Amino acid sequence: MSTVTFEVNGSPVEAEKSARRLSDVLREDLGLVATKVGCDAGDCGACTVLLNGEPASACMTAVGQLRGRRVETLEGLDASGEVRSLQSAFLAHGAAQCGICTPGMLVAAAALLRVTATPTERQVMDALGGVLCRCTGYRKIIAAVMGAQEAEVTLPPPPVGKAVGHRVPRVDGERKLNGTDVFGADEAPAGSLTIKIVRSPHHRARFTLSDLDGYVAATLGVVAVLAAADIPGRNRFGAIPATADQPVFAEREVRFRGEAVAMVVGESRAMATLDLSAFPVTWDEMPPVLSPDEALDEGAPRIHDEREGNVLIRGNVRRGDLDEVFAAAEVEVEGAFETGFIEHAYIEPEAGFAERVGERVQVQVTTQSPHMDRVELEAILGVPEGSVRIVPTAVGGGFGSKLDLSVQPYLALAAWMLGRPVRITYTRPESMMSTTKRHPSRMHARIGATRDGRLTAMDFSGEFDTGAYASWGATVANRVPVHAGGPYVWDAYRARTVAVHTNNPPAGAFRGFGVPQSTIALECLLDELADAVGMDRLEFRHHNALVAGVPTVTGQVFTGGVGYRECLEALRPHWDRARAEAASAGEGSPRRGVGLAGMWYGCGNTALPNPSTVKVGLRRDGRIALYQGAVDMGQGANTVMTQICADAVGIDMSAIVTLGADTDTTPDAGKSSASRQTFISGNATYLAATALRERLLALAGASDEAHLELDHARLVVHDRDRATPVDLGSLRADGDDLVAVTSATYDPPTTALDDDGQGEPYAQFGYGAHMAELEVDLDLGTVRLRRITAAHDVGRAVNPTLIEGQIEGGVAQGIGMALMEEYLPGRNENLHDYLIPTIGDVPEVVSILVESGDPAGPYGAKGIGEHSLIPTAPAILNAIRDAVGAGVRRLPATPDRVLAAIEEGAR
Ligand code: FES
Ligand code: FES
């Protein structure tokens, strides 16, 4: 065996001279898992290390090339202290969200700072240009790198009682910055077997598996093959029990390209080079149905026997007499709009491990919905409730797709059946072809108004391609009709949706559940209507904005917390400035454009129960334990809940130990979706923490005004001029060492919708408006963004830094949706061909936080996670139309489509 010797973080390493990837050796042999793997193809930069001081992709570096070379990883840079100021700047600026890209960013930034102590923005963008981030929108990363040479940034902690509203650094930030946060692929028991999934190369096919035993016997390192016949429980799962329809393994027929038919489990080294082309499966390809048009055709094959016409579900909201109001309308506009599949493109592919522990299975996995996973896995395994434990890892981006099962059933099944620990990490193409996407949509809307600019009627219809399986299709079909009319007042309104099955990948939850799509139709037409009645586009929206006390399209009336007008007012000076600048820039190329779009978004499930439970206790060691099961996938739930808990108990934040999700230890806080955690779990935290405060005050017989002080194992209650010490060691504690414990459940007050979609679907809405400033190259059709200004009514900004991070990240995803992203099954299943915004694609983002004080929110707070993406794409499309005189109605607005709009505008 020939070997090579090289240096890793100052220590010599000898390895077999081979084509093995350096990333693999670092992670698997040396345990240096701060080097992340997002693509294994040189596209994402998550694996960036320094090779002889220069940034390089460890996944594209063969170990055989390393003789005598010097490798530095984040672990080394952290241990030497070289990146300390960078790390503290990242923490202070909120530059790490999920943290999966952070090691790559820090390593690339360290190389830059070695040669340029005070880099310019352009230098930072150039240096970090090869590292993708899907969460942050890059702006805070740029600010952190530029600010890293300032004296180490430390933010003062909030005073007691003032944590809410403070720019508290994320409580889990340190481990994201030193590379010790554990993501799905970072850990597995020694000796774990590895799983590989056999997937369909066809959109639709029948298949036969043959001689699996012979295959196992003949294939070196393979321990077992498991398929549908091996599932002891139910071969079916789905996010919504009523529409659950997806098999763990297909039986006889596959319905989309990438669908699993079997898994091969074997020794890790053998599995790393296993060629699945010898797997004994024969395919009988069938003509696929690849669009709703084909699927709705009378002669179309049925994708699911029980779903007539390939319709999963229809949604509907109607209010007022549409015909009558349209007949009286003095001005009308209408238009058709189309969007395609959009891939979540989180940098962390799906990954985890599982092991059988007696009659239970423990699954450590990247997920947004641990308790839902547990229930589904128990059904698949056919085991009693409580037999599965889900331990969520850090989540390297989710955005909705990690609400659905992906690797979990394979892990649980293999561990259960084989009695050995097993692990799996999806490859990037596998992740892209097999997991959910944003629903492609085809929408039509017609809008009427009076000549003096009052909106009167809207008629919306939308077809959503929900792919082969239901996933969250019903949620999209039901949420869109409530939202398609936006935060405006209508005399008459109708919105109809249909979710249609095709042989495309399942479309599911993606930041906004269909609302980003419908908002494009509405907001683009509003610009046309404003022009038709001769009103300023911002004033037109302001004139028609929903306000408190006025019924929404479902007849719901909010008494407060309706801050849309305030968002528009906050944008007004920016709008006036930008319009004036664009006007004075002239008519040549590139031509300036300014666009605006508004949004609203209901936080939580649509008209369904949506409870969250949180537990809080005082430990004997004088720490407050916060058991909060809201998965933090980078959005900041751990930090927000800790802030709320601190203020509700009335204690310093540093006294709180925040324990994240684990189905054995934290109560069910529901899934991290629908922008619900700050609102719903935040309320549960507030209620539990308030109850704990009452219990602690009662221990000392103190009044509501008393101050609490925790001094190691002593609680001191200061009430007016009396200080009562309570020796915690003398109190009886439970198994978790808690001497006082409370838990609380919050379920937002909503009502079911009737046949016309009337009712109270959400207890709160968030509102917002974005303004895009851009330039269009009239010859090339390219678009250069100059600035996005985003105003959001967040109720109360629990943590302004985290909210800005959500806004900037949402804006970046909105830019991708508007200008570059479309997933084409079978054609761009990698991050080379599927483009997401890089650091150079996101312009300055100005965030404006409007605090309307929502009556239902904890301390008045609202959700923001999805809201921030919704208005970006229509604002950009409106700015393109502003520049060239005609709109793009098929997304993304690629240069060819923009050129077509330029041509149309010139006619
Ligand atoms: S993992 Fe190496 S570039 Fe993506
Ligand atoms: S923080 Fe960059 S990918 Fe999540």
Tab-separated table of C-alpha atoms and ligand atoms in Angstrom, residues 97-101 133-136 347, ligand 2:
chain	number	residue	atom	x	y	z
A	97	GLN	CA	-28.223	31.045	11.064
A	98	CYS	CA	-28.402	27.285	10.575
A	99	GLY	CA	-24.607	27.280	10.612
A	100	ILE	CA	-23.975	24.619	7.988
A	101	CYS	CA	-22.167	27.038	5.665
A	133	CYS	CA	-25.509	30.158	2.034
A	134	ARG	CA	-29.240	29.506	1.730
A	135	CYS	CA	-30.271	31.139	5.028
A	136	THR	CA	-28.726	34.524	5.606
A	347	ILE	CA	-26.827	23.198	2.135
B	2	FES	S1	-26.473	29.862	7.651
B	2	FES	FE1	-25.672	29.650	5.678
B	2	FES	S2	-26.656	27.929	4.887
B	2	FES	FE2	-27.612	28.217	6.787
